[in-house]
GROMACS .gro file of C-alpha atoms in nm:
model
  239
    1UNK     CA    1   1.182   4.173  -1.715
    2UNK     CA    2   1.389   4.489  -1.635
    3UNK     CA    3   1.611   4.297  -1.337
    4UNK     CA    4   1.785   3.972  -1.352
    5UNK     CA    5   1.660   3.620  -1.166
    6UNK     CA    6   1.962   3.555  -0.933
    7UNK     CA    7   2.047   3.225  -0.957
    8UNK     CA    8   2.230   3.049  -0.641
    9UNK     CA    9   2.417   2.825  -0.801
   10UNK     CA   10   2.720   2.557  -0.812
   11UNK     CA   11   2.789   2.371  -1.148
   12UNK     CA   12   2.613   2.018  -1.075
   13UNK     CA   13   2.329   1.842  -1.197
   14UNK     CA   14   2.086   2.037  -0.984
   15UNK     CA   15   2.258   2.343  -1.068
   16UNK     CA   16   2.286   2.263  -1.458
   17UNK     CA   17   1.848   2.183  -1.463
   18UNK     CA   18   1.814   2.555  -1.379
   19UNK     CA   19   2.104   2.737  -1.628
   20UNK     CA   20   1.916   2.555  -1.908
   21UNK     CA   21   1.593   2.639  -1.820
   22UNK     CA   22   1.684   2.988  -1.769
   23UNK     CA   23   1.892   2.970  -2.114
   24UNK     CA   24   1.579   2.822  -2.258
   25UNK     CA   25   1.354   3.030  -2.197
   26UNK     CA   26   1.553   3.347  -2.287
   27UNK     CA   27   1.501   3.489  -1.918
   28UNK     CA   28   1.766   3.720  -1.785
   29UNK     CA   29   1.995   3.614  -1.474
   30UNK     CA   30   2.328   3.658  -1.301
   31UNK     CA   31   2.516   3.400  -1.130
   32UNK     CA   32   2.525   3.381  -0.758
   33UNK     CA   33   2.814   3.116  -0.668
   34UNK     CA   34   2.771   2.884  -0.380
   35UNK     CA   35   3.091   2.678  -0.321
   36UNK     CA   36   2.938   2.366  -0.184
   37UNK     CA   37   3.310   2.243  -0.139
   38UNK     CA   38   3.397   2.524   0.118
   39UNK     CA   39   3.083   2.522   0.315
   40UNK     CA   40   2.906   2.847   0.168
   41UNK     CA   41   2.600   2.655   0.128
   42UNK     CA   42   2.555   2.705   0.550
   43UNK     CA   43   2.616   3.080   0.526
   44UNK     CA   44   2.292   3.248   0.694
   45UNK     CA   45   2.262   3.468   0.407
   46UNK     CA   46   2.188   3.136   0.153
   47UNK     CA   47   2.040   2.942   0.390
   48UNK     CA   48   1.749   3.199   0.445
   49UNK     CA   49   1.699   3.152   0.086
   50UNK     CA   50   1.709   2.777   0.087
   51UNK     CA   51   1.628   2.624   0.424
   52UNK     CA   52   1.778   2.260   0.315
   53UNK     CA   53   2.115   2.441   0.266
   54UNK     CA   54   2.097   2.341  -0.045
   55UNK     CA   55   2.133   2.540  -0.347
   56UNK     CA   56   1.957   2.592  -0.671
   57UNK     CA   57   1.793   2.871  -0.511
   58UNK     CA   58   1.631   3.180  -0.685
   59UNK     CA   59   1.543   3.494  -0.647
   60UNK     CA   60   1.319   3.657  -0.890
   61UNK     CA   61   1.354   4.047  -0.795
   62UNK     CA   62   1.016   4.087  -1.018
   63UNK     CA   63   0.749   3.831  -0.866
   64UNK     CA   64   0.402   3.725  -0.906
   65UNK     CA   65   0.262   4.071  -0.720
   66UNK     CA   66   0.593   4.297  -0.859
   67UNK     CA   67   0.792   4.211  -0.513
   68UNK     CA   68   1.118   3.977  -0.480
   69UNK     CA   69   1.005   3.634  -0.453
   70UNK     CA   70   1.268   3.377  -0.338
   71UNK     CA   71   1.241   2.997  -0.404
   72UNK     CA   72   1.480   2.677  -0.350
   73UNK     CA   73   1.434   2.330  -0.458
   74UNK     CA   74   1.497   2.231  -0.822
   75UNK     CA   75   1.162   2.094  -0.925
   76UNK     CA   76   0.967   2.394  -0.777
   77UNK     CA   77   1.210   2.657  -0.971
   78UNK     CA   78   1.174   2.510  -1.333
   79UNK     CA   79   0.774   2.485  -1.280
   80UNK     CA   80   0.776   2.859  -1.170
   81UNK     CA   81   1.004   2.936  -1.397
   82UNK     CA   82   0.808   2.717  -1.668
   83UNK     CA   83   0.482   2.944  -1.527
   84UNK     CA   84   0.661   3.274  -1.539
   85UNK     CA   85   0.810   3.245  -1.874
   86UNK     CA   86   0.459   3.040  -2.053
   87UNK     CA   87   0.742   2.757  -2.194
   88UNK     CA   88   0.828   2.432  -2.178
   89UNK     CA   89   0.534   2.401  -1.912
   90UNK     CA   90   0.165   2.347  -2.042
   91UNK     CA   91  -0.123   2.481  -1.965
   92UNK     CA   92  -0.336   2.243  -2.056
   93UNK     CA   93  -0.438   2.052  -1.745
   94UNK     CA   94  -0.336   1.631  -1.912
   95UNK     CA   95  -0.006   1.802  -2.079
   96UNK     CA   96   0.107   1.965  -1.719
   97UNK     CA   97   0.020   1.656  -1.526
   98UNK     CA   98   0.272   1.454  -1.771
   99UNK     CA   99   0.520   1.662  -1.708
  100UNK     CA  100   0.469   1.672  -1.359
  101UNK     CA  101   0.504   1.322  -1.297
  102UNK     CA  102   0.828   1.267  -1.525
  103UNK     CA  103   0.986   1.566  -1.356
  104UNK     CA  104   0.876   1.451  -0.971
  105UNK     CA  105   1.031   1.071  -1.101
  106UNK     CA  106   1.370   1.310  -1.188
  107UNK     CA  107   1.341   1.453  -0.840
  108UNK     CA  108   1.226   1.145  -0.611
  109UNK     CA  109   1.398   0.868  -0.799
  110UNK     CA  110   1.690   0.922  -1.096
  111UNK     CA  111   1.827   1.233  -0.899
  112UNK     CA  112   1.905   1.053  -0.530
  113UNK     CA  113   1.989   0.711  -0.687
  114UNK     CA  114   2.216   0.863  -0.886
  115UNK     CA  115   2.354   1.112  -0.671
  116UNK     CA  116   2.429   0.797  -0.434
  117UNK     CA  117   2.604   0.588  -0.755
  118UNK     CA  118   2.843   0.876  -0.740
  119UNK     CA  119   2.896   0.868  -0.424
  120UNK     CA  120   2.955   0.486  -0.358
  121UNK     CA  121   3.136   0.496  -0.738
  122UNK     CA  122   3.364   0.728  -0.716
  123UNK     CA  123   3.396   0.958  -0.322
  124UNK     CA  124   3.360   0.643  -0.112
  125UNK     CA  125   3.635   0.507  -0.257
  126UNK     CA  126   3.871   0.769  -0.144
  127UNK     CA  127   3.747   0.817   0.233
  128UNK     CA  128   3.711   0.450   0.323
  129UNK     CA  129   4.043   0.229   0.314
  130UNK     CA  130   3.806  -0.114   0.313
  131UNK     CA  131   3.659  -0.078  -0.017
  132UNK     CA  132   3.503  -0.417   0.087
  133UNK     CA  133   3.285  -0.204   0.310
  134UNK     CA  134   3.137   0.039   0.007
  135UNK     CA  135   3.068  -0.299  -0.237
  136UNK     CA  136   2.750  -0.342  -0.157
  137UNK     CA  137   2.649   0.030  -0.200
  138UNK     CA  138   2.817   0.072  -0.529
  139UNK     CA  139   2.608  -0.244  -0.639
  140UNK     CA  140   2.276  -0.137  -0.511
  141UNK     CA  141   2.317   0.170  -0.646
  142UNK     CA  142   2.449   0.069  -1.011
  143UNK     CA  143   2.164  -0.172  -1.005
  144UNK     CA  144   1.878   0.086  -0.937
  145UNK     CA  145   2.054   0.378  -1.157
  146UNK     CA  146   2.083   0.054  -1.441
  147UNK     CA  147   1.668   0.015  -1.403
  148UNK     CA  148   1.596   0.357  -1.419
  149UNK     CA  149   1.777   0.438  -1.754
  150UNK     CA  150   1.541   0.104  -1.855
  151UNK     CA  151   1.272   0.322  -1.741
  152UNK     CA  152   1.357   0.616  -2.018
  153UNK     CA  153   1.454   0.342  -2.266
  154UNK     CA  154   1.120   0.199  -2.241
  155UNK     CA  155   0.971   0.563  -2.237
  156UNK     CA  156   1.192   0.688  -2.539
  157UNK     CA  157   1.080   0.367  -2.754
  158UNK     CA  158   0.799   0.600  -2.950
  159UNK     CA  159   0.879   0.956  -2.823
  160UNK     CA  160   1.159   1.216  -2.891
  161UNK     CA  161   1.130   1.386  -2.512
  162UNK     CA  162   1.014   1.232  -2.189
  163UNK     CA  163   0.678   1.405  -2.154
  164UNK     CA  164   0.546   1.504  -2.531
  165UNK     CA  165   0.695   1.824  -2.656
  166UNK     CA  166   1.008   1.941  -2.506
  167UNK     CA  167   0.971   2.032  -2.158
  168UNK     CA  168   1.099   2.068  -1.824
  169UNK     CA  169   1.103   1.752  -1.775
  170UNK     CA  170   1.396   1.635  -2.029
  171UNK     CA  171   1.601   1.983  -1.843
  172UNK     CA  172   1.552   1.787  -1.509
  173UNK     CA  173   1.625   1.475  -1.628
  174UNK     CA  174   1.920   1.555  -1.898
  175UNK     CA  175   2.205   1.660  -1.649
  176UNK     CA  176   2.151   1.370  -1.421
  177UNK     CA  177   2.234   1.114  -1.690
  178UNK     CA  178   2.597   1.043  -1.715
  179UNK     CA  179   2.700   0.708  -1.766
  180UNK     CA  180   3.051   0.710  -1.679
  181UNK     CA  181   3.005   0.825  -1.368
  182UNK     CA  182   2.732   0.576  -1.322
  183UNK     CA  183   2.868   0.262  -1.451
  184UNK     CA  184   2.623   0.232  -1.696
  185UNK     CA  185   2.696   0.091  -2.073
  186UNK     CA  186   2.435   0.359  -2.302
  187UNK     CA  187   2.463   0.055  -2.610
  188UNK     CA  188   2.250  -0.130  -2.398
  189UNK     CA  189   2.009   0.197  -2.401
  190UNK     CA  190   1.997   0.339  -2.748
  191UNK     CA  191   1.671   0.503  -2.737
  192UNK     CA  192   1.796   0.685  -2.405
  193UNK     CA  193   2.139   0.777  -2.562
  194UNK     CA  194   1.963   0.908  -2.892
  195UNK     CA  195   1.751   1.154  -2.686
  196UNK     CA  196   2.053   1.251  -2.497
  197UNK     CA  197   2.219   1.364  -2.788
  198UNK     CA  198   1.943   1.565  -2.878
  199UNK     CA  199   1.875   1.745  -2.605
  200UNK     CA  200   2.268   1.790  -2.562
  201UNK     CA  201   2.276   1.935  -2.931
  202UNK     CA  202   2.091   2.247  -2.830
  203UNK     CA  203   2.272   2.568  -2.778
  204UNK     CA  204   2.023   2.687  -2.452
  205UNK     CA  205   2.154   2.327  -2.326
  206UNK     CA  206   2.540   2.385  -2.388
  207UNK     CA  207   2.510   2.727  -2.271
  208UNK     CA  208   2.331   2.659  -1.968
  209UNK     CA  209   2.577   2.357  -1.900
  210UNK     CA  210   2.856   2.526  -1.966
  211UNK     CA  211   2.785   2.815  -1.644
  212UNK     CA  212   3.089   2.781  -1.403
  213UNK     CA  213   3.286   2.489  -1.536
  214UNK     CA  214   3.545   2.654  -1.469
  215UNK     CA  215   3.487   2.609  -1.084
  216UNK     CA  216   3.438   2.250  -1.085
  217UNK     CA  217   3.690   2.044  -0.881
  218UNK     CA  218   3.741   1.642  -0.841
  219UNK     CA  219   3.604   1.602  -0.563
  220UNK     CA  220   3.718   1.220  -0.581
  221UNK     CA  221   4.137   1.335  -0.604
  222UNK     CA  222   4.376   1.307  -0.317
  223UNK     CA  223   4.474   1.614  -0.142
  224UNK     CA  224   4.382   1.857   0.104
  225UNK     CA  225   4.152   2.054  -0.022
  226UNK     CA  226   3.940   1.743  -0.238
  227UNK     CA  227   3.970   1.543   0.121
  228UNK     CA  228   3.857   1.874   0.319
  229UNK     CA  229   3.539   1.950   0.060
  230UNK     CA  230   3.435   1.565   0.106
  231UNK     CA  231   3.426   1.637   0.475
  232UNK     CA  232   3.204   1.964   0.404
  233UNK     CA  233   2.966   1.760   0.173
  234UNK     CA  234   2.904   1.461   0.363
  235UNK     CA  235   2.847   1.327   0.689
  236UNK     CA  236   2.643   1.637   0.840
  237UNK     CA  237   2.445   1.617   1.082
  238UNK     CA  238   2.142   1.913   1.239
  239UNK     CA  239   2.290   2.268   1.317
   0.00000   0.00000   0.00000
């Protein structure tokens, strides 16, 4: 490649699965901020990029025919990037569909239910004076983030990644496990916590992780501008 990928980006776990990939797999890019506390992810410029308002987003100046090619969604960036780069994706047709399906459980099941633990665990909390109304969320959504780290347990019992080799998969996945945040115990999952050392160990993964920590806020504090990015983040409605 003689130009960059831009990468749209804002350092969470959906921004982290696509600074590892791109660290992985040696590709060069340049950061494109999107404060997602101060609204920039409704700016007309991103959201003709990403549609959802949502960012990762790409664009990869050098596409498929040699023109820009833009792309949003997580899970559709890593397999084009996975396609683009000939790593960490197969080719061979049994290999790709196992990585398919671990990284589409990432996307339609780990990712939302633990996005919501966060939410009920530790935002809720400081928007809503009855925390008796937010119990029930924060225990529905323990619960289901508790079974789906017995899901990887169970998966990690013979295997050192998710889906064979290392793969896009484990980059999906990896970011979006963090117990502490989740209320989840990892002694109870040692076959999950051993992988998650070892994908943590490598440098692509601390370098890739490490993109724009510096920006990161708690979004959970008191104060103006934590309580004024809450009200940005949730609670919208169509535009």
């Amino acid at each position: 490649m003689t130009q960059p990928i831009e990468l749209w980006y804002w350092p969470t776990p959906n921004g982290w699965k696509i600074s590892i990939a791109l660290e992985e797999m040696g590709l060069p890019y340049v950061i494109k901020p999107v404060n997602i506390g101060t609204g920039e992810q409704f700016a007309p410029a991103f959201q003709a990029l990403s549609p959802n308002g949502r960012m990762p987003a790409i664009v990869d100046p050098e596409g498929p025919d040699g023109q820009p090619l833009s792309i949003f969604e997580s899970g559709a960036i890593l397999q084009y990037l996975g396609a683009k780069s000939g790593r960490f994706y197969p080719t061979d047709a049994r290999a790709r569909v196992e990585v398919d399906q671990w990284l589409f459980w990432q996307i339609g099941g780990l990712g939302p239910m633990a996005g919501q633990t966060h939410h009920f665990r530790q935002y809720a909390p400081a928007m809503i004076k009855d925390q008796g109304q937010i119990a029930y969320g924060v225990q529905r959504y323990t619960n289901e983030t508790h079974r789906l780290y017995g899901v990887l347990e169970r998966r990690l019992a013979d295997r050192d990644y998710v889906a064979g080799d290392y793969s896009i998969a484990d980059m999906a996945i990896w970011p979006w496990i963090l117990p502490t945040h989740q209320g989840q115990d990892l002694t109870a999952f040692p076959n999950l916590a051993a992988w998650l050392e070892r994908v943590g160990e490598r440098a692509a993964v601390k370098a890739g992780r490490a993109v724009g920590e510096e920006w990161r806020a708690n979004l959970a504090a008191s104060g103006k501008a934590a309580e004024e990015a809450r009200k940005v983040l949730f609670g919208q409605r169509a535009r």
